[in-house]
XYZ file of N, CA and C in Angstrom:
579
model
N 87.582 102.498 77.927
C 86.794 103.597 78.449
C 87.736 104.694 78.948
N 87.342 105.930 78.717
C 88.174 107.052 79.141
C 87.390 107.895 80.136
N 87.939 108.062 81.317
C 87.325 108.906 82.341
C 88.182 110.149 82.485
N 87.586 111.251 82.923
C 88.393 112.463 83.093
C 88.041 113.161 84.396
N 89.014 113.883 84.894
C 88.852 114.662 86.122
C 89.611 115.960 85.909
N 88.964 117.084 86.125
C 89.593 118.388 85.928
C 90.136 118.887 87.258
N 91.410 119.306 87.254
C 92.070 119.856 88.435
C 92.497 121.277 88.111
N 92.262 122.204 89.043
C 92.560 123.603 88.778
C 93.790 124.135 89.495
N 94.550 123.299 90.155
C 95.741 123.756 90.875
C 96.876 122.777 90.629
N 98.115 123.223 90.834
C 99.236 122.282 90.686
C 99.117 121.142 91.699
N 99.406 119.931 91.270
C 99.308 118.763 92.151
C 100.608 117.978 92.114
N 101.038 117.488 93.282
C 102.198 116.610 93.364
C 101.756 115.155 93.292
N 100.600 114.872 93.876
C 100.072 113.514 93.885
C 98.594 113.578 93.528
N 98.051 112.456 93.138
C 96.640 112.394 92.787
C 95.993 111.299 93.619
N 94.982 111.666 94.374
C 94.244 110.683 95.159
C 92.766 110.821 94.832
N 92.048 109.723 94.952
C 90.617 109.708 94.701
C 89.894 109.222 95.945
N 88.735 109.804 96.218
C 87.874 109.264 97.259
C 87.148 108.062 96.662
N 86.527 107.268 97.521
C 85.784 106.103 97.039
C 84.676 106.539 96.079
N 83.986 107.649 96.391
C 82.899 108.104 95.519
C 83.430 108.602 94.171
N 84.621 109.229 94.152
C 85.216 109.664 92.882
C 85.587 108.463 92.019
N 86.088 107.400 92.641
C 86.431 106.182 91.909
C 85.182 105.630 91.232
N 84.081 105.561 91.972
C 82.822 105.050 91.425
C 82.321 105.971 90.315
N 82.348 107.288 90.561
C 81.862 108.274 89.589
C 82.656 108.208 88.276
N 83.960 107.976 88.364
C 84.793 107.884 87.166
C 84.693 106.517 86.486
N 84.005 105.579 87.129
C 83.852 104.252 86.547
C 85.083 103.379 86.690
N 85.965 103.722 87.622
C 87.175 102.939 87.847
C 86.866 101.758 88.765
N 87.652 100.698 88.626
C 87.431 99.491 89.418
C 88.724 99.153 90.162
N 88.613 98.981 91.474
C 89.776 98.615 92.282
C 90.282 97.251 91.820
N 91.605 97.150 91.651
C 92.211 95.914 91.181
C 92.459 95.895 89.676
N 91.971 96.908 88.962
C 92.192 96.998 87.514
C 93.393 97.889 87.205
N 93.955 97.705 86.022
C 95.125 98.468 85.584
C 94.677 99.665 84.740
N 95.352 100.812 84.935
C 94.994 102.048 84.224
C 96.240 102.806 83.810
N 96.051 103.766 82.895
C 97.072 104.748 82.538
C 96.494 106.110 82.881
N 97.370 107.024 83.283
C 96.941 108.381 83.602
C 97.561 109.317 82.577
N 96.721 110.122 81.930
C 97.211 111.121 80.986
C 96.920 112.491 81.582
N 97.962 113.319 81.668
C 97.826 114.662 82.231
C 98.061 115.665 81.111
N 97.128 116.613 80.973
C 97.256 117.666 79.976
C 97.181 119.005 80.682
N 98.219 119.834 80.505
C 98.234 121.181 81.084
C 97.639 122.134 80.055
N 96.634 122.910 80.491
C 95.929 123.829 79.602
C 96.112 125.246 80.116
N 96.441 126.169 79.218
C 96.673 127.569 79.601
C 95.358 128.275 79.887
N 95.464 129.505 80.412
C 94.260 130.290 80.672
C 93.557 130.686 79.371
N 94.234 130.530 78.232
C 93.634 130.810 76.920
C 93.073 129.531 76.294
N 93.017 128.474 77.092
C 92.454 127.185 76.691
C 93.255 126.495 75.577
N 94.577 126.704 75.579
C 95.442 125.995 74.641
C 96.283 124.984 75.420
N 96.630 123.898 74.768
C 97.416 122.849 75.424
C 98.868 123.298 75.548
N 99.376 123.259 76.777
C 100.770 123.616 77.050
C 101.654 122.379 76.896
N 101.251 121.302 77.525
C 102.011 120.049 77.470
C 101.122 118.914 77.938
N 101.529 117.691 77.619
C 100.816 116.533 78.151
C 101.816 115.403 78.377
N 101.456 114.530 79.290
C 102.310 113.393 79.643
C 101.415 112.218 80.005
N 101.971 111.009 79.882
C 101.197 109.811 80.172
C 102.030 108.873 81.037
N 101.389 108.238 82.001
C 102.087 107.302 82.880
C 102.142 105.918 82.238
N 102.952 105.067 82.829
C 102.898 103.658 82.461
C 101.658 103.065 83.139
N 101.362 101.797 82.881
C 100.210 101.168 83.536
C 100.425 101.107 85.041
N 99.367 101.337 85.804
C 99.418 101.238 87.258
C 98.138 100.574 87.740
N 98.209 99.989 88.913
C 97.102 99.235 89.489
C 96.377 100.091 90.520
N 95.068 100.225 90.375
C 94.272 100.981 91.345
C 94.041 100.104 92.571
N 94.498 100.592 93.732
C 94.362 99.830 94.973
C 93.625 100.663 96.009
N 92.843 99.999 96.830
C 92.187 100.669 97.956
C 93.184 100.724 99.101
N 93.192 101.843 99.802
C 94.096 101.958 100.944
C 93.483 101.247 102.139
N 94.309 100.524 102.902
C 93.772 99.854 104.088
C 93.332 100.881 105.127
N 92.296 100.532 105.856
C 91.803 101.422 106.896
C 92.768 101.380 108.076
N 93.221 102.541 108.499
C 94.182 102.637 109.595
C 93.445 102.796 110.916
N 94.000 102.198 111.973
C 93.407 102.383 113.293
C 93.761 103.751 113.854
N 94.844 104.325 113.345
C 95.249 105.659 113.781
C 94.806 106.637 112.703
N 94.000 107.624 113.054
C 93.526 108.548 112.019
C 94.658 109.422 111.495
N 94.487 109.892 110.274
C 95.438 110.862 109.734
C 95.194 112.179 110.462
N 96.262 112.857 110.817
C 96.176 114.119 111.545
C 95.889 115.250 110.566
N 94.861 116.029 110.834
C 94.543 117.180 109.995
C 95.442 118.340 110.396
N 96.132 118.894 109.415
C 97.007 120.043 109.643
C 96.484 121.193 108.805
N 96.187 122.281 109.486
C 95.658 123.472 108.828
C 96.655 124.589 109.079
N 97.011 125.322 108.037
C 98.008 126.356 108.259
C 98.089 127.371 107.160
N 99.145 128.158 107.257
C 99.395 129.214 106.284
C 100.895 129.319 106.070
N 101.280 129.515 104.809
C 102.668 129.777 104.454
C 102.750 131.245 104.068
N 103.501 132.014 104.849
C 103.656 133.449 104.615
C 105.075 133.757 104.183
N 105.241 134.814 103.402
C 106.577 135.262 103.019
C 106.686 136.762 103.265
N 107.912 137.248 103.335
C 108.172 138.670 103.530
C 109.361 139.079 102.669
N 109.442 140.370 102.375
C 110.601 140.901 101.643
C 111.668 141.373 102.624
N 111.255 142.164 103.634
C 112.220 142.719 104.597
C 111.924 142.314 106.035
N 110.981 141.439 106.262
C 110.664 141.031 107.620
C 109.613 141.894 108.293
N 109.026 142.847 107.567
C 108.014 143.729 108.166
C 106.610 143.210 107.888
N 106.203 143.247 106.641
C 104.867 142.790 106.261
C 104.943 141.381 105.688
N 103.979 140.550 106.067
C 103.927 139.183 105.568
C 102.736 139.023 104.634
N 102.925 138.196 103.607
C 101.896 137.946 102.605
C 101.770 136.437 102.413
N 100.586 135.990 102.016
C 100.382 134.565 101.772
C 101.112 134.100 100.526
N 101.817 132.987 100.623
C 102.527 132.400 99.477
C 101.509 131.624 98.651
N 101.054 132.220 97.574
C 99.938 131.663 96.808
C 100.358 130.534 95.877
N 99.475 129.518 95.776
C 99.655 128.393 94.848
C 101.054 127.781 94.926
N 101.497 127.525 96.148
C 102.834 126.988 96.383
C 102.740 125.538 96.857
N 103.458 124.656 96.203
C 103.471 123.242 96.561
C 104.448 123.021 97.719
N 103.968 122.347 98.779
C 104.801 122.087 99.953
C 104.671 120.625 100.389
N 105.666 120.173 101.148
C 105.649 118.841 101.756
C 105.823 119.011 103.260
N 105.122 118.203 104.050
C 105.190 118.258 105.511
C 105.523 116.873 106.057
N 106.319 116.843 107.148
C 106.691 115.566 107.761
C 107.088 115.803 109.215
N 106.714 114.862 110.096
C 107.221 114.906 111.466
C 108.679 114.466 111.434
N 109.542 115.235 112.118
C 110.981 114.938 112.131
C 111.477 114.862 113.570
N 112.723 114.397 113.737
C 113.263 114.137 115.070
C 113.673 115.381 115.851
N 114.110 116.433 115.156
C 114.513 117.653 115.863
C 114.282 118.866 114.971
N 114.491 120.058 115.521
C 114.106 121.270 114.791
C 114.958 121.549 113.560
N 116.138 120.939 113.455
C 116.977 121.178 112.274
C 116.838 120.076 111.217
N 116.053 119.050 111.505
C 115.836 117.977 110.525
C 114.967 118.485 109.380
N 115.151 117.889 108.220
C 114.432 118.285 107.005
C 113.488 117.178 106.558
N 112.551 117.531 105.672
C 111.662 116.549 105.061
C 112.502 115.644 104.161
N 112.374 114.333 104.369
C 113.062 113.344 103.539
C 112.008 112.316 103.134
N 111.711 112.246 101.842
C 110.631 111.376 101.371
C 110.807 109.911 101.737
N 112.050 109.441 101.820
C 112.268 108.022 102.085
C 113.035 107.814 103.380
N 112.580 108.455 104.456
C 113.235 108.245 105.751
C 112.435 107.224 106.559
N 113.111 106.610 107.513
C 112.504 105.547 108.302
C 112.391 105.947 109.766
N 111.448 105.306 110.453
C 111.305 105.449 111.900
C 111.230 104.048 112.493
N 111.753 103.901 113.703
C 111.683 102.630 114.410
C 110.392 102.621 115.223
N 109.474 101.754 114.835
C 108.188 101.633 115.523
C 108.087 100.224 116.083
N 108.209 100.114 117.392
C 108.117 98.819 118.076
C 109.068 97.777 117.482
N 110.299 98.197 117.175
C 111.303 97.272 116.664
C 111.279 97.053 115.165
N 110.320 97.638 114.469
C 110.259 97.522 113.004
C 110.510 98.887 112.380
N 111.205 98.899 111.265
C 111.452 100.159 110.567
C 110.371 100.379 109.513
N 109.720 101.542 109.586
C 108.656 101.898 108.646
C 108.954 103.277 108.062
N 108.415 103.532 106.869
C 108.584 104.844 106.261
C 107.871 105.906 107.083
N 108.510 107.072 107.228
C 107.859 108.219 107.868
C 106.933 108.852 106.828
N 105.657 109.018 107.159
C 104.722 109.598 106.190
C 105.076 111.046 105.831
N 104.745 111.422 104.610
C 104.911 112.789 104.115
C 103.571 113.225 103.542
N 103.163 114.457 103.837
C 101.941 115.020 103.254
C 102.338 116.033 102.193
N 101.642 116.012 101.066
C 101.877 116.960 99.977
C 100.619 117.802 99.811
N 100.792 119.114 99.676
C 99.634 119.999 99.533
C 100.066 121.262 98.795
N 99.118 121.933 98.161
C 99.369 123.208 97.488
C 98.547 124.279 98.187
N 99.172 125.416 98.483
C 98.469 126.509 99.161
C 97.447 127.136 98.219
N 96.461 127.806 98.812
C 95.470 128.508 98.002
C 95.991 129.907 97.646
N 95.131 130.762 97.119
C 95.535 132.102 96.673
C 96.018 132.990 97.817
N 95.669 132.664 99.067
C 96.106 133.453 100.224
C 97.223 132.772 101.014
N 97.699 131.639 100.545
C 98.770 130.928 101.245
C 98.272 129.921 102.264
N 96.952 129.728 102.366
C 96.376 128.777 103.322
C 96.442 127.357 102.764
N 96.503 126.393 103.663
C 96.455 124.991 103.245
C 95.795 124.164 104.332
N 95.268 123.036 103.915
C 94.742 122.039 104.845
C 95.069 120.677 104.238
N 95.622 119.794 105.048
C 96.021 118.483 104.556
C 95.914 117.466 105.678
N 96.083 116.218 105.339
C 96.108 115.147 106.333
C 97.471 114.466 106.253
N 98.055 114.236 107.421
C 99.349 113.564 107.522
C 99.147 112.282 108.316
N 99.448 111.148 107.693
C 99.326 109.869 108.401
C 100.217 109.887 109.631
N 99.724 109.299 110.701
C 100.467 109.259 111.959
C 101.003 107.861 112.219
N 102.164 107.817 112.834
C 102.718 106.562 113.326
C 102.394 106.468 114.814
N 102.409 105.273 115.397
C 102.149 105.152 116.834
C 103.105 105.985 117.691
N 104.286 106.325 117.163
C 105.246 107.132 117.928
C 104.974 108.635 117.810
N 104.018 109.025 116.961
C 103.704 110.444 116.773
C 102.721 110.907 117.845
N 103.257 111.126 119.047
C 102.440 111.575 120.174
C 103.166 112.704 120.894
N 102.433 113.415 121.726
C 103.043 114.491 122.512
C 103.482 115.639 121.632
N 104.707 116.113 121.849
C 105.241 117.201 121.031
C 106.199 116.631 119.991
N 106.054 117.077 118.760
C 106.918 116.647 117.654
C 107.273 117.869 116.819
N 108.362 117.762 116.101
C 108.744 118.825 115.172
C 108.118 118.536 113.810
N 107.504 119.561 113.220
C 106.887 119.449 111.903
C 107.734 120.249 110.920
N 108.343 119.543 109.966
C 109.201 120.198 108.971
C 108.393 120.476 107.711
N 108.791 121.541 107.019
C 108.165 121.906 105.754
C 109.251 121.981 104.692
N 108.920 121.517 103.497
C 109.803 121.679 102.345
C 108.994 122.378 101.270
N 109.511 123.508 100.776
C 108.841 124.246 99.710
C 109.337 123.657 98.394
N 108.415 123.063 97.634
C 108.774 122.352 96.399
C 108.972 123.337 95.247
N 110.044 124.060 95.281
C 110.372 125.049 94.258
C 111.398 126.011 94.822
N 111.944 126.856 93.954
C 113.001 127.770 94.401
C 112.537 129.217 94.515
N 111.251 129.463 94.380
C 110.724 130.827 94.422
C 110.883 131.452 95.808
N 110.621 130.657 96.854
C 110.751 131.126 98.236
C 111.929 130.425 98.897
N 112.501 131.073 99.906
C 113.615 130.499 100.670
C 113.089 129.343 101.528
N 113.864 128.254 101.588
C 113.480 127.125 102.439
C 113.486 127.553 103.905
N 112.634 126.953 104.702
C 112.539 127.260 106.129
C 113.505 126.339 106.869
N 114.439 126.944 107.616
C 115.513 126.180 108.256
C 115.056 125.309 109.415
N 114.160 125.828 110.250
C 113.783 125.101 111.464
C 112.354 124.584 111.410
N 112.189 123.345 111.852
C 110.864 122.744 111.953
C 110.124 123.361 113.139
N 108.798 123.416 113.032
C 107.979 123.950 114.129
C 107.701 122.862 115.156
N 107.763 123.220 116.430
C 107.383 122.289 117.485
C 105.869 122.371 117.639
N 105.182 121.251 117.453
C 103.720 121.222 117.564
C 103.308 120.178 118.589
N 102.175 120.418 119.199
C 101.606 119.456 120.149
C 100.567 118.641 119.390
N 100.776 117.343 119.355
C 99.847 116.466 118.649
C 98.665 116.170 119.565
N 97.449 116.515 119.118
C 96.270 116.273 119.958
C 96.061 114.784 120.221
N 95.568 114.491 121.407
C 95.293 113.094 121.760
C 94.152 112.565 120.898
N 94.199 111.259 120.661
C 93.155 110.599 119.882
C 92.074 110.135 120.844
N 90.846 110.531 120.567
C 89.706 110.106 121.366
C 88.861 109.131 120.567
N 87.930 108.496 121.233
C 87.029 107.582 120.533
C 85.588 107.927 120.860
N 84.737 107.573 119.944
C 83.304 107.766 120.126
C 82.630 106.500 119.614
N 81.653 105.998 120.365
C 80.948 104.787 119.956
C 79.501 105.145 119.661
N 79.067 104.828 118.449
C 77.692 105.053 118.023
C 77.142 103.754 117.460
N 76.130 103.201 118.075
C 75.517 101.947 117.633
C 76.552 100.847 117.426
N 77.523 100.776 118.322
C 78.537 99.735 118.261
C 79.688 100.018 117.307
N 79.652 101.170 116.620
C 80.725 101.526 115.687
C 81.651 102.526 116.368
N 82.941 102.187 116.415
C 83.926 103.054 117.054
C 84.505 104.009 116.014
N 84.469 105.316 116.328
C 85.105 106.318 115.467
C 86.184 107.022 116.263
N 87.273 107.340 115.574
C 88.367 108.055 116.214
C 88.215 109.544 115.972
N 88.484 110.325 117.012
C 88.373 111.778 116.935
C 89.696 112.403 117.331
N 90.046 113.493 116.650
C 91.282 114.192 116.990
C 91.169 115.633 116.511
N 91.638 116.558 117.349
C 91.621 117.966 116.969
C 92.620 118.229 115.847
N 92.444 119.366 115.187
C 93.326 119.809 114.106
C 94.551 120.509 114.681
N 95.701 120.336 114.024
C 96.909 121.082 114.380
C 96.949 122.318 113.488
N 97.097 123.501 114.097
C 97.189 124.752 113.347
C 98.630 125.236 113.355
N 99.155 125.586 112.167
C 100.544 126.029 112.047
C 100.629 127.291 111.198
N 101.707 128.040 111.400
C 101.963 129.256 110.631
C 103.452 129.285 110.299
N 103.783 129.037 109.038
C 105.176 129.045 108.591
C 105.494 130.393 107.966
N 106.688 130.915 108.245
C 107.119 132.189 107.676
C 108.439 131.988 106.935
N 108.542 132.599 105.739
C 109.747 132.483 104.930
C 110.058 133.809 104.256
N 111.149 133.835 103.506
C 111.571 135.030 102.770
C 111.347 134.826 101.287
N 111.119 135.917 100.589
C 110.954 135.890 99.139
C 112.313 135.904 98.498
């Protein structure tokens, strides 16, 4: 069986919601191949690629919610007027200090165990806006530095991570079901063209 999903923006990773998995007829625990075809605005095939077999797995439910990060990536030519960096792929990660960079395979010590530091991947819209979720570790509280990596050479990399205040996690109980609540972190990154 062949299922398809149309994406209209550049993607670094592909994730499905539970309803998308059902809609596409995919089954958790089964093996699949992913074929990606890039199509031009004139509806001609630019290129295509296919993955090796991979196993569809459900992600475990985390007790710590993923932090919603909403922001904008702006660029300037001379430092006067800023414009949204459109359709730009970026990576975000909490880092130890303002000069630290996003590292996909970095570790953090959490209660004596070393775990991977989560990274969020997102592509900005036509105005440079983005919204994404970044998994949190139990040590991601209070003020932390949020680093950005621009996945491409079109814009200059941002040297310093932003200091952000991570909102406290609250709980709400409805009919015996506990839900976690947390405010969104808003950020504004500025770079050079």
